[in-house]
């Protein structure tokens, strides 16, 4: 096997591995979008989803040689950026709503039932 | 010869970029609050897609494709920090709490609005700044 054959085989294996990793990334991001628990988390997940899709299009372009979709990559980046900016403005205008269920999540992760998020932050601020 | 080197480099870049994207998604799932999740998503995510686009620029044999890939890289690197910063700023201003285990909150004095919308009830009223004195008087 000469050097060019080795390089081609190596690239093929790398493309397969990276497609599997990208599928894993899509899956984990979608779990985060479904779980929430707050609206900014979901918006962040959608932003991450567009950035993973940009990488996915690049890998497909290398794999099939069909690089027409690179133009779509730029448009996808623009749309994702504008959507995130619009969602950020919407979060600012909407205010924080009660149905976000953020406090439960904070308490569960911390593992200490006596220390809720607000009190802990306030006591830390008083310490300083 | 140089093609061989570029092909091997592109393979390594593709795997590294996909690994960065997978680690960013793992961090998005595992980290405790919105502000720490933002680290994973905006830094590792943009680096991952940038590396994969760089690999595409290395293996493509026509000049315009390479230029387009570089344009996409620069666009991703320009917009990802902007959108992450804007999202974090609005989440903090609205009052989403930090994780209790976080050690430092450098802007604790910001007024927090909880449970009510900031938009004016009557669409014919002017902007929020005009409503502020009325809100103060109600308190």
Short mmCIF file of N, CA and C in Angstrom, two decimals, chain A residues 11-105:
data_model
loop_
_atom_site.label_atom_id
_atom_site.label_comp_id
_atom_site.label_asym_id
_atom_site.label_seq_id
_atom_site.Cartn_x
_atom_site.Cartn_y
_atom_site.Cartn_z
N UNK A 11 -8.58 8.97 5.53
CA UNK A 11 -9.64 9.99 5.47
C UNK A 11 -11.02 9.35 5.54
N UNK A 12 -11.17 8.18 4.88
CA UNK A 12 -12.48 7.51 4.93
C UNK A 12 -12.84 7.10 6.35
N UNK A 13 -11.87 6.51 7.06
CA UNK A 13 -12.13 6.08 8.44
C UNK A 13 -12.45 7.29 9.30
N UNK A 14 -11.68 8.39 9.10
CA UNK A 14 -11.90 9.59 9.89
C UNK A 14 -13.29 10.16 9.63
N UNK A 15 -13.74 10.12 8.37
CA UNK A 15 -15.07 10.65 8.06
C UNK A 15 -16.15 9.83 8.74
N UNK A 16 -15.98 8.49 8.75
CA UNK A 16 -16.99 7.65 9.43
C UNK A 16 -17.04 7.95 10.92
N UNK A 17 -15.85 8.05 11.53
CA UNK A 17 -15.80 8.33 12.97
C UNK A 17 -16.44 9.68 13.27
N UNK A 18 -16.13 10.68 12.43
CA UNK A 18 -16.66 12.01 12.72
C UNK A 18 -18.16 12.07 12.50
N UNK A 19 -18.67 11.31 11.52
CA UNK A 19 -20.14 11.29 11.35
C UNK A 19 -20.81 10.68 12.57
N UNK A 20 -20.18 9.63 13.15
CA UNK A 20 -20.76 9.04 14.36
C UNK A 20 -20.74 10.04 15.51
N UNK A 21 -19.61 10.77 15.66
CA UNK A 21 -19.51 11.75 16.74
C UNK A 21 -20.52 12.87 16.56
N UNK A 22 -20.75 13.29 15.29
CA UNK A 22 -21.71 14.36 15.04
C UNK A 22 -23.13 13.89 15.33
N UNK A 23 -23.41 12.61 15.04
CA UNK A 23 -24.74 12.10 15.38
C UNK A 23 -24.94 12.12 16.88
N UNK A 24 -23.87 11.75 17.63
CA UNK A 24 -23.95 11.81 19.09
C UNK A 24 -24.20 13.25 19.57
N UNK A 25 -23.51 14.20 18.92
CA UNK A 25 -23.68 15.61 19.31
C UNK A 25 -25.10 16.08 19.06
N UNK A 26 -25.65 15.72 17.88
CA UNK A 26 -27.05 16.07 17.59
C UNK A 26 -27.98 15.50 18.66
N UNK A 27 -27.75 14.25 19.02
CA UNK A 27 -28.64 13.57 19.97
C UNK A 27 -28.60 14.24 21.34
N UNK A 28 -27.38 14.52 21.84
CA UNK A 28 -27.27 15.14 23.17
C UNK A 28 -27.87 16.54 23.18
N UNK A 29 -27.65 17.29 22.07
CA UNK A 29 -28.21 18.64 22.01
C UNK A 29 -29.73 18.60 22.02
N UNK A 30 -30.30 17.63 21.32
CA UNK A 30 -31.76 17.55 21.27
C UNK A 30 -32.32 17.13 22.61
N UNK A 31 -31.58 16.28 23.36
CA UNK A 31 -32.02 15.96 24.73
C UNK A 31 -32.08 17.23 25.57
N UNK A 32 -31.05 18.09 25.43
CA UNK A 32 -31.04 19.33 26.21
C UNK A 32 -32.20 20.25 25.79
N UNK A 33 -32.50 20.30 24.49
CA UNK A 33 -33.59 21.16 24.04
C UNK A 33 -34.92 20.66 24.59
N UNK A 34 -35.10 19.34 24.64
CA UNK A 34 -36.37 18.81 25.15
C UNK A 34 -36.46 19.00 26.66
N UNK A 35 -35.35 18.76 27.39
CA UNK A 35 -35.39 18.86 28.84
C UNK A 35 -35.53 20.29 29.33
N UNK A 36 -35.04 21.24 28.58
CA UNK A 36 -35.10 22.62 29.04
C UNK A 36 -34.00 22.88 30.06
N UNK A 37 -34.29 23.27 31.30
CA UNK A 37 -35.61 23.56 31.87
C UNK A 37 -36.08 25.00 31.59
N UNK A 38 -35.23 25.87 31.13
CA UNK A 38 -35.66 27.26 30.90
C UNK A 38 -35.57 27.59 29.42
N UNK A 39 -36.17 28.71 29.06
CA UNK A 39 -36.14 29.14 27.66
C UNK A 39 -34.73 29.45 27.16
N UNK A 40 -33.86 30.15 27.93
CA UNK A 40 -32.50 30.37 27.43
C UNK A 40 -31.74 29.08 27.15
N UNK A 41 -31.99 28.03 27.94
CA UNK A 41 -31.34 26.75 27.65
C UNK A 41 -31.75 26.22 26.29
N UNK A 42 -33.03 26.35 25.99
CA UNK A 42 -33.51 25.84 24.70
C UNK A 42 -32.95 26.66 23.55
N UNK A 43 -32.88 27.99 23.74
CA UNK A 43 -32.32 28.83 22.68
C UNK A 43 -30.86 28.49 22.46
N UNK A 44 -30.14 28.26 23.55
CA UNK A 44 -28.73 27.88 23.44
C UNK A 44 -28.58 26.54 22.71
N UNK A 45 -29.50 25.62 23.00
CA UNK A 45 -29.47 24.34 22.31
C UNK A 45 -29.70 24.49 20.81
N UNK A 46 -30.61 25.39 20.44
CA UNK A 46 -30.87 25.60 19.02
C UNK A 46 -29.66 26.22 18.33
N UNK A 47 -28.98 27.15 19.03
CA UNK A 47 -27.76 27.76 18.49
C UNK A 47 -26.70 26.69 18.26
N UNK A 48 -26.54 25.83 19.25
CA UNK A 48 -25.59 24.72 19.14
C UNK A 48 -25.95 23.78 17.98
N UNK A 49 -27.27 23.59 17.79
CA UNK A 49 -27.73 22.71 16.72
C UNK A 49 -27.32 23.26 15.35
N UNK A 50 -27.44 24.57 15.16
CA UNK A 50 -27.01 25.13 13.87
C UNK A 50 -25.51 25.00 13.70
N UNK A 51 -24.74 25.16 14.78
CA UNK A 51 -23.29 25.07 14.62
C UNK A 51 -22.87 23.63 14.33
N UNK A 52 -23.56 22.65 14.93
CA UNK A 52 -23.26 21.24 14.60
C UNK A 52 -23.68 20.95 13.16
N UNK A 53 -24.79 21.56 12.71
CA UNK A 53 -25.23 21.32 11.33
C UNK A 53 -24.23 21.88 10.32
N UNK A 54 -23.59 23.02 10.67
CA UNK A 54 -22.55 23.58 9.79
C UNK A 54 -21.40 22.59 9.63
N UNK A 55 -20.95 22.02 10.77
CA UNK A 55 -19.89 21.02 10.70
C UNK A 55 -20.32 19.78 9.94
N UNK A 56 -21.57 19.39 10.11
CA UNK A 56 -22.09 18.21 9.42
C UNK A 56 -22.08 18.41 7.91
N UNK A 57 -22.48 19.62 7.47
CA UNK A 57 -22.46 19.91 6.03
C UNK A 57 -21.03 19.88 5.50
N UNK A 58 -20.07 20.39 6.30
CA UNK A 58 -18.67 20.37 5.86
C UNK A 58 -18.18 18.92 5.69
N UNK A 59 -18.53 18.05 6.66
CA UNK A 59 -18.09 16.65 6.57
C UNK A 59 -18.74 15.97 5.37
N UNK A 60 -20.02 16.26 5.13
CA UNK A 60 -20.68 15.68 3.95
C UNK A 60 -20.02 16.17 2.67
N UNK A 61 -19.59 17.45 2.66
CA UNK A 61 -18.91 17.98 1.48
C UNK A 61 -17.61 17.27 1.20
N UNK A 62 -16.86 16.94 2.26
CA UNK A 62 -15.61 16.19 2.06
C UNK A 62 -15.92 14.78 1.59
N UNK A 63 -16.95 14.17 2.19
CA UNK A 63 -17.23 12.76 1.94
C UNK A 63 -17.71 12.52 0.51
N UNK A 64 -18.66 13.34 0.05
CA UNK A 64 -19.24 13.10 -1.27
C UNK A 64 -18.63 13.95 -2.37
N UNK A 65 -17.84 14.96 -1.99
CA UNK A 65 -17.30 15.86 -3.00
C UNK A 65 -18.31 16.84 -3.55
N UNK A 66 -19.48 16.86 -2.95
CA UNK A 66 -20.55 17.74 -3.43
C UNK A 66 -20.55 18.99 -2.56
N UNK A 67 -19.73 19.97 -2.95
CA UNK A 67 -19.48 21.10 -2.06
C UNK A 67 -20.40 22.28 -2.32
N UNK A 68 -21.50 22.03 -3.03
CA UNK A 68 -22.44 23.12 -3.28
C UNK A 68 -23.05 23.63 -1.97
N UNK A 69 -23.14 22.73 -0.99
CA UNK A 69 -23.82 23.08 0.26
C UNK A 69 -23.02 24.01 1.16
N UNK A 70 -21.77 24.31 0.76
CA UNK A 70 -20.99 25.22 1.59
C UNK A 70 -21.62 26.62 1.59
N UNK A 71 -22.23 26.99 0.47
CA UNK A 71 -22.97 28.26 0.43
C UNK A 71 -24.10 28.25 1.45
N UNK A 72 -24.77 27.10 1.54
CA UNK A 72 -25.87 26.98 2.49
C UNK A 72 -25.35 27.08 3.91
N UNK A 73 -24.10 26.63 4.13
CA UNK A 73 -23.49 26.76 5.45
C UNK A 73 -23.47 28.22 5.90
N UNK A 74 -23.04 29.11 4.99
CA UNK A 74 -22.96 30.53 5.36
C UNK A 74 -24.35 31.07 5.66
N UNK A 75 -25.33 30.70 4.84
CA UNK A 75 -26.70 31.17 5.08
C UNK A 75 -27.25 30.62 6.39
N UNK A 76 -26.90 29.36 6.69
CA UNK A 76 -27.36 28.75 7.94
C UNK A 76 -26.76 29.45 9.14
N UNK A 77 -25.49 29.81 9.03
CA UNK A 77 -24.86 30.55 10.12
C UNK A 77 -25.53 31.89 10.34
N UNK A 78 -25.86 32.58 9.25
CA UNK A 78 -26.53 33.88 9.36
C UNK A 78 -27.91 33.72 10.00
N UNK A 79 -28.66 32.72 9.56
CA UNK A 79 -30.01 32.52 10.10
C UNK A 79 -29.94 32.15 11.58
N UNK A 80 -28.98 31.28 11.96
CA UNK A 80 -28.84 30.91 13.36
C UNK A 80 -28.47 32.09 14.23
N UNK A 81 -27.57 32.93 13.73
CA UNK A 81 -27.18 34.11 14.49
C UNK A 81 -28.36 35.05 14.69
N UNK A 82 -29.09 35.32 13.61
CA UNK A 82 -30.23 36.24 13.72
C UNK A 82 -31.31 35.67 14.63
N UNK A 83 -31.52 34.35 14.56
CA UNK A 83 -32.54 33.74 15.41
C UNK A 83 -32.15 33.85 16.87
N UNK A 84 -30.86 33.64 17.18
CA UNK A 84 -30.44 33.74 18.57
C UNK A 84 -30.57 35.17 19.09
N UNK A 85 -30.20 36.14 18.24
CA UNK A 85 -30.33 37.54 18.65
C UNK A 85 -31.79 37.89 18.89
N UNK A 86 -32.66 37.44 18.00
CA UNK A 86 -34.08 37.74 18.17
C UNK A 86 -34.64 37.07 19.42
N UNK A 87 -34.21 35.83 19.70
CA UNK A 87 -34.68 35.15 20.90
C UNK A 87 -34.16 35.84 22.16
N UNK A 88 -32.92 36.36 22.10
CA UNK A 88 -32.38 37.05 23.27
C UNK A 88 -33.20 38.31 23.55
N UNK A 89 -33.55 39.04 22.50
CA UNK A 89 -34.39 40.22 22.69
C UNK A 89 -35.76 39.82 23.23
N UNK A 90 -36.27 38.69 22.75
CA UNK A 90 -37.57 38.24 23.23
C UNK A 90 -37.52 37.87 24.71
N UNK A 91 -36.42 37.20 25.14
CA UNK A 91 -36.29 36.85 26.56
C UNK A 91 -36.23 38.11 27.40
N UNK A 92 -35.52 39.12 26.89
CA UNK A 92 -35.42 40.39 27.61
C UNK A 92 -36.79 41.05 27.73
N UNK A 93 -37.60 40.98 26.68
CA UNK A 93 -38.90 41.65 26.71
C UNK A 93 -39.92 40.85 27.51
N UNK A 94 -39.80 39.51 27.49
CA UNK A 94 -40.80 38.69 28.13
C UNK A 94 -40.67 38.70 29.64
N UNK A 95 -39.44 38.82 30.13
CA UNK A 95 -39.23 38.70 31.56
C UNK A 95 -39.19 37.24 31.95
N UNK A 96 -38.95 37.00 33.23
CA UNK A 96 -38.85 35.63 33.70
C UNK A 96 -40.24 35.16 34.11
N UNK A 97 -40.64 34.01 33.62
CA UNK A 97 -41.97 33.52 33.94
C UNK A 97 -41.89 32.41 34.97
N UNK A 98 -43.03 32.16 35.61
CA UNK A 98 -43.02 31.22 36.74
C UNK A 98 -42.95 29.78 36.27
N UNK A 99 -43.33 29.51 35.04
CA UNK A 99 -43.42 28.11 34.60
C UNK A 99 -42.09 27.55 34.13
N UNK A 100 -41.00 28.25 34.41
CA UNK A 100 -39.72 27.77 33.93
C UNK A 100 -39.18 26.62 34.76
N UNK A 101 -39.60 26.53 36.04
CA UNK A 101 -39.16 25.40 36.85
C UNK A 101 -37.68 25.36 37.07
N UNK A 102 -37.06 26.54 37.18
CA UNK A 102 -35.61 26.60 37.26
C UNK A 102 -35.12 26.24 38.65
N UNK A 103 -35.91 26.60 39.67
CA UNK A 103 -35.45 26.45 41.04
C UNK A 103 -35.32 24.97 41.42
N UNK A 104 -36.28 24.16 40.96
CA UNK A 104 -36.24 22.74 41.25
C UNK A 104 -34.94 22.13 40.74
N UNK A 105 -34.61 22.50 39.51
CA UNK A 105 -33.41 21.97 38.88
C UNK A 105 -32.17 22.35 39.68
#
